[in-house]
Short mmCIF file of C-alpha atoms in Angstrom, two decimals:
data_model
loop_
_atom_site.label_atom_id
_atom_site.label_comp_id
_atom_site.label_asym_id
_atom_site.label_seq_id
_atom_site.Cartn_x
_atom_site.Cartn_y
_atom_site.Cartn_z
CA MET A 1 -0.14 0.11 0.27
CA LYS A 2 2.93 2.11 1.25
CA HIS A 3 4.08 1.51 -2.46
CA PHE A 4 1.34 2.41 -4.40
CA ALA A 5 0.82 5.61 -1.99
CA SER A 6 4.96 6.69 -3.09
CA PHE A 7 3.93 5.84 -6.83
CA LEU A 8 0.51 8.20 -6.30
CA ALA A 9 2.57 11.00 -5.66
CA THR A 10 5.21 10.65 -7.88
CA ALA A 11 3.07 10.56 -10.84
CA LEU A 12 0.66 13.41 -9.94
CA LEU A 13 4.46 15.66 -8.83
CA LEU A 14 4.87 14.77 -12.61
CA ALA A 15 1.99 15.48 -13.96
CA THR A 16 2.15 18.85 -12.07
CA ALA A 17 5.55 19.13 -13.05
CA ALA A 18 5.14 18.84 -16.99
CA GLN A 19 1.38 21.29 -16.45
CA ALA A 20 3.72 23.98 -14.54
CA GLN A 21 6.15 23.67 -17.77
CA THR A 22 6.65 26.80 -19.97
CA LYS A 23 4.80 26.45 -23.29
CA LEU A 24 7.68 27.26 -26.28
CA THR A 25 7.03 28.73 -28.84
CA ALA A 26 9.11 27.38 -32.12
CA PRO A 27 9.77 28.99 -35.58
CA PRO A 28 6.50 27.51 -38.04
CA LEU A 29 7.69 25.54 -40.92
CA SER A 30 4.76 27.57 -43.25
CA PRO A 31 4.76 30.96 -41.37
CA THR A 32 1.25 33.27 -42.56
CA THR A 33 1.34 36.91 -43.58
CA ARG A 34 -1.14 39.08 -44.29
CA ILE A 35 -0.61 41.47 -47.66
CA HIS A 36 -3.02 44.57 -47.71
CA GLN A 37 -3.43 46.07 -51.08
CA ASN A 38 -4.49 49.01 -52.35
CA PHE A 39 -6.06 48.45 -55.49
CA SER A 40 -8.79 50.62 -57.94
CA THR A 41 -11.02 52.49 -55.39
CA SER A 42 -10.80 50.01 -52.31
CA TYR A 43 -8.51 46.83 -51.51
CA ILE A 44 -7.51 43.37 -52.09
CA ASP A 45 -6.45 41.75 -48.70
CA LEU A 46 -4.70 38.16 -48.26
CA THR A 47 -4.04 35.87 -45.45
CA TYR A 48 -2.15 32.72 -46.48
CA SER A 49 0.59 30.51 -44.98
CA ARG A 50 4.10 30.20 -46.95
CA PRO A 51 5.26 26.60 -47.22
CA SER A 52 8.80 26.34 -48.53
CA LEU A 53 10.50 23.67 -50.23
CA ARG A 54 13.05 22.36 -48.26
CA GLY A 55 14.89 20.66 -50.64
CA ARG A 56 11.88 18.80 -52.74
CA THR A 57 9.79 19.25 -55.50
CA ALA A 58 6.85 21.42 -55.46
CA PHE A 59 4.05 21.07 -58.33
CA GLY A 60 3.54 17.52 -59.80
CA SER A 61 4.90 16.22 -55.83
CA LEU A 62 4.74 17.75 -52.77
CA VAL A 63 1.33 19.54 -54.25
CA PRO A 64 0.27 16.28 -56.56
CA PHE A 65 -1.37 17.49 -60.09
CA GLY A 66 -5.28 16.95 -61.02
CA THR A 67 -5.88 17.55 -57.14
CA VAL A 68 -7.54 20.43 -55.08
CA TRP A 69 -4.81 22.86 -53.22
CA ARG A 70 -5.61 25.24 -50.10
CA THR A 71 -2.96 27.42 -52.45
CA GLY A 72 -0.69 27.61 -49.30
CA ALA A 73 -0.12 25.51 -46.25
CA ASN A 74 -2.31 25.11 -42.61
CA THR A 75 -5.35 27.02 -43.00
CA ILE A 76 -7.40 27.70 -46.27
CA THR A 77 -5.64 30.83 -47.81
CA LYS A 78 -8.33 33.93 -47.67
CA LEU A 79 -8.86 36.53 -50.13
CA ARG A 80 -11.10 39.88 -49.86
CA PHE A 81 -12.32 42.22 -52.68
CA GLY A 82 -12.94 45.26 -51.02
CA GLU A 83 -15.48 46.03 -54.30
CA GLU A 84 -16.96 44.32 -56.52
CA VAL A 85 -14.24 42.90 -59.53
CA LYS A 86 -14.40 40.83 -62.48
CA ILE A 87 -12.43 37.87 -63.32
CA ASN A 88 -12.48 36.05 -66.65
CA GLY A 89 -15.65 38.40 -67.31
CA GLN A 90 -17.14 36.67 -64.51
CA ALA A 91 -18.38 39.32 -61.91
CA VAL A 92 -17.13 38.17 -58.26
CA PRO A 93 -18.96 40.79 -55.12
CA ALA A 94 -16.92 42.44 -52.28
CA GLY A 95 -16.77 40.03 -49.76
CA ALA A 96 -14.34 37.67 -48.72
CA TYR A 97 -13.54 33.93 -50.45
CA ALA A 98 -11.79 30.91 -49.80
CA LEU A 99 -9.03 30.87 -52.63
CA LEU A 100 -8.36 27.24 -53.63
CA THR A 101 -6.50 26.12 -57.26
CA ILE A 102 -6.08 22.28 -59.11
CA PRO A 103 -2.46 22.95 -60.21
CA ASP A 104 -1.66 20.77 -63.39
CA ALA A 105 0.97 20.67 -65.87
CA LYS A 106 -0.01 22.77 -68.38
CA GLU A 107 -2.98 24.46 -66.70
CA TRP A 108 -4.47 25.64 -63.73
CA THR A 109 -8.05 25.91 -62.06
CA PHE A 110 -8.79 29.12 -60.14
CA ILE A 111 -11.41 28.20 -57.60
CA LEU A 112 -13.52 31.16 -55.35
CA ASN A 113 -15.54 29.30 -52.39
CA ARG A 114 -17.22 30.54 -49.97
CA ASP A 115 -16.55 28.50 -46.88
CA THR A 116 -13.50 30.61 -45.74
CA ALA A 117 -13.08 28.23 -42.52
CA GLN A 118 -12.12 25.03 -43.48
CA TRP A 119 -8.77 23.67 -42.67
CA GLY A 120 -7.01 22.72 -45.89
CA SER A 121 -8.55 21.60 -48.91
CA TYR A 122 -9.98 18.33 -46.84
CA GLU A 123 -13.89 19.39 -46.02
CA TYR A 124 -13.54 21.44 -49.64
CA LYS A 125 -17.74 21.66 -51.13
CA PRO A 126 -17.81 22.69 -54.66
CA ALA A 127 -21.33 23.46 -54.43
CA LEU A 128 -20.32 26.81 -52.39
CA ASP A 129 -18.06 27.59 -55.72
CA VAL A 130 -18.48 31.21 -56.45
CA LEU A 131 -15.96 31.03 -59.26
CA ARG A 132 -13.96 28.50 -61.67
CA VAL A 133 -11.36 30.15 -63.96
CA LYS A 134 -8.24 28.64 -65.88
CA ALA A 135 -5.01 29.99 -66.04
CA LYS A 136 -1.77 28.78 -67.86
CA PRO A 137 1.78 28.45 -65.29
CA THR A 138 4.96 29.82 -67.21
CA LYS A 139 8.29 27.93 -65.88
CA LEU A 140 10.45 29.96 -64.17
CA ALA A 141 14.70 30.32 -64.99
CA ALA A 142 15.15 30.42 -61.45
CA PRO A 143 13.23 28.13 -58.38
CA VAL A 144 11.22 30.26 -55.83
CA GLU A 145 12.33 29.03 -52.15
CA THR A 146 8.89 29.79 -50.12
CA MET A 147 5.76 29.80 -51.88
CA SER A 148 4.44 33.84 -52.83
CA LEU A 149 1.06 35.05 -53.39
CA SER A 150 0.82 38.85 -54.65
CA VAL A 151 -0.70 40.97 -56.21
CA GLU A 152 1.35 42.57 -59.05
CA ASN A 153 0.96 44.49 -62.18
CA LEU A 154 -0.96 47.18 -60.76
CA ARG A 155 -2.63 49.98 -62.53
CA PRO A 156 -5.94 51.88 -62.13
CA ASN A 157 -8.88 49.49 -62.74
CA ALA A 158 -6.41 46.27 -62.89
CA ALA A 159 -3.74 43.65 -61.63
CA ASP A 160 -2.66 40.40 -61.17
CA LEU A 161 -3.30 37.57 -58.81
CA VAL A 162 0.08 35.48 -58.82
CA VAL A 163 1.08 32.52 -57.85
CA SER A 164 5.16 31.84 -57.20
CA TRP A 165 6.82 28.44 -56.02
CA ASP A 166 9.67 25.98 -56.88
CA ARG A 167 10.11 26.87 -60.81
CA THR A 168 6.14 27.53 -61.45
CA GLN A 169 4.46 31.35 -61.80
CA VAL A 170 0.54 31.69 -62.83
CA ALA A 171 -1.46 34.69 -62.50
CA LEU A 172 -4.81 35.81 -62.07
CA PRO A 173 -5.75 38.61 -63.53
CA LEU A 174 -8.43 40.86 -62.35
CA THR A 175 -10.05 43.72 -63.30
CA ALA A 176 -12.14 46.68 -61.36
CA ASP A 177 -14.69 49.35 -63.10
CA PRO A 178 -13.09 52.41 -60.34
CA ASP A 179 -14.73 55.41 -63.28
CA ARG A 180 -18.24 54.20 -62.95
CA MET A 181 -17.22 54.76 -58.90
CA VAL A 182 -15.60 57.72 -58.97
CA MET A 183 -17.65 59.01 -61.19
CA ALA A 184 -20.85 58.89 -59.32
CA GLN A 185 -18.69 60.46 -56.12
CA ILE A 186 -17.93 63.39 -58.04
CA GLU A 187 -21.17 63.99 -58.96
CA GLN A 188 -23.16 63.44 -55.55
CA ALA A 189 -19.58 65.92 -54.19
CA MET A 190 -20.78 68.33 -56.35
CA LYS A 191 -23.93 68.80 -54.50
CA GLY A 192 -22.35 69.17 -51.35
CA GLU A 193 -21.20 72.59 -49.71
CA LYS A 194 -17.43 71.58 -49.55
CA LYS A 195 -16.87 70.73 -53.31
CA PRO A 196 -13.70 68.30 -54.39
CA TYR A 197 -13.15 70.89 -57.55
CA ILE A 198 -8.86 70.51 -57.59
CA THR A 199 -9.32 66.84 -56.48
CA ALA A 200 -12.37 66.20 -59.76
CA ALA A 201 -10.06 67.97 -62.03
CA GLN A 202 -6.82 66.44 -61.31
CA TYR A 203 -9.30 62.90 -62.11
CA TYR A 204 -10.36 64.07 -65.05
CA TYR A 205 -6.85 65.10 -65.96
CA ASN A 206 -5.68 61.68 -65.76
CA THR A 207 -8.21 59.46 -66.98
CA GLY A 208 -7.73 61.43 -70.45
CA LYS A 209 -12.13 63.10 -69.36
CA ASP A 210 -13.12 66.10 -71.11
CA LEU A 211 -11.12 68.96 -69.76
CA THR A 212 -13.64 71.67 -70.40
CA PRO A 213 -15.78 70.82 -66.97
CA ALA A 214 -12.49 70.07 -65.50
CA ILE A 215 -11.09 73.76 -65.83
CA GLY A 216 -14.23 75.30 -64.94
CA TRP A 217 -13.83 73.36 -61.20
CA VAL A 218 -10.32 74.78 -61.10
CA ASP A 219 -11.88 78.49 -61.79
CA GLU A 220 -14.19 77.64 -58.91
CA ALA A 221 -11.84 77.01 -56.99
CA ILE A 222 -10.08 79.96 -57.68
CA LYS A 223 -12.12 81.69 -57.49
CA ALA A 224 -12.90 81.06 -53.49
CA SER A 225 -9.24 80.82 -52.60
CA PRO A 226 -6.64 81.86 -55.00
CA SER A 227 -3.38 79.70 -54.89
CA TYR A 228 -0.32 78.97 -56.82
CA TYR A 229 -2.11 75.01 -56.37
CA GLY A 230 -4.78 75.98 -58.28
CA TYR A 231 -2.92 77.79 -60.87
CA TYR A 232 -0.98 75.02 -61.40
CA TRP A 233 -3.42 72.93 -62.01
CA LYS A 234 -5.20 75.41 -64.21
CA ALA A 235 -1.89 75.68 -66.31
CA LYS A 236 -1.47 71.66 -66.87
CA LEU A 237 -5.02 71.47 -67.90
CA LEU A 238 -4.88 74.51 -70.35
CA GLN A 239 -1.46 72.96 -71.71
CA LYS A 240 -3.08 69.55 -72.60
CA GLN A 241 -5.73 71.35 -74.25
CA GLY A 242 -3.80 72.92 -76.29
CA LYS A 243 -4.06 76.28 -75.53
CA SER A 244 -0.28 77.21 -74.69
CA LYS A 245 -1.22 81.55 -74.27
CA GLU A 246 -3.17 80.62 -71.50
CA ALA A 247 -1.55 77.79 -69.59
CA ILE A 248 1.67 80.11 -69.45
CA GLU A 249 -0.41 83.10 -67.97
CA ALA A 250 -1.48 80.43 -65.29
CA ALA A 251 1.56 78.80 -64.64
CA ASN A 252 3.49 82.41 -64.08
CA LYS A 253 0.39 83.52 -61.98
CA SER A 254 1.27 80.62 -59.92
CA LEU A 255 5.12 81.00 -59.36
CA GLU A 256 4.49 84.63 -58.43
CA LEU A 257 1.92 83.18 -55.90
CA VAL A 258 4.20 80.09 -54.30
CA LYS A 259 7.09 82.92 -54.02
CA SER A 260 5.43 83.69 -50.56
CA ASP A 261 5.39 80.15 -49.36
CA LYS A 262 6.90 79.77 -45.91
CA ASN A 263 7.65 75.60 -47.08
CA GLU A 264 11.15 75.59 -48.70
CA VAL A 265 9.72 72.23 -50.32
CA SER A 266 6.56 73.18 -51.30
CA LYS A 267 8.12 76.23 -53.11
CA ALA A 268 10.98 74.37 -54.56
CA GLU A 269 9.11 71.62 -56.05
CA TYR A 270 5.89 74.19 -57.15
CA THR A 271 8.97 76.64 -58.55
CA ARG A 272 10.08 73.11 -60.64
CA LEU A 273 6.35 71.64 -61.81
CA ASN A 274 5.04 75.52 -63.26
CA GLN A 275 8.76 75.24 -64.55
CA GLU A 276 7.48 71.87 -66.39
CA VAL A 277 4.50 73.36 -68.10
CA LEU A 278 6.00 76.33 -69.34
CA ALA A 279 8.62 74.73 -70.83
CA ALA A 280 6.19 72.55 -72.45
CA ALA A 281 3.42 75.22 -73.30
CA GLY A 282 7.37 76.48 -75.25
CA ALA A 283 7.52 80.09 -72.95
CA LYS A 284 10.95 81.70 -73.82
CA LYS A 285 13.58 81.80 -71.24
#
């Protein structure tokens, strides 16, 4: 009985000691990363875990061809769009999706699925798919050790979601329609008390729209508060319209006003910018 009591006491002591041990935090083999990328008028968010080769071959071996892959490691890869996008002409509403893929030697399948809580692809349900599209992989000259998801080739209305691992890279083109949303914002804002005259004019300039209303907006901004910034943008708009004489007058007015700016950095910057407009408009030195 004494031996049993001694054994029990020892067992309890060991159990208590084990519970009291400090929990170790070891480096993860497939660390999680989060990407927040501004895109169009909102953003693209990515959350995924990044496996490494560690002497292995990625596709056709570690990730078998023709099987659904979580596009990463551990929990499912999550993709969130801040606004509606189009993929291969198909509209995808704003929101969060699981990103899965089916790699193959000559063609990949990208899948967006509603179940963002699944672990890996073990409980993948095709009935919850929002979209399936094909994409062609390309062969990289040098291997990528750690699997990477990135948003590349950013333009105001388009980008590529790119998977890179081992010697394989595949891109999924995304498009958006920021113009429709920005134009609606401008229309609504111009009905308000604080009208974004110069910001709206800049948008027209940058997107190649009719500059006549843009110049009118800048004139309204100058009327309310004359500034070298306003005259600079008037000069740019006029120069783009081919109205060199008026552009030179506006740029010279901007240069005159910027002389009183106490901020030496902005003074130097807008002096340089106005001189560029004058040169483009053919002003004589």
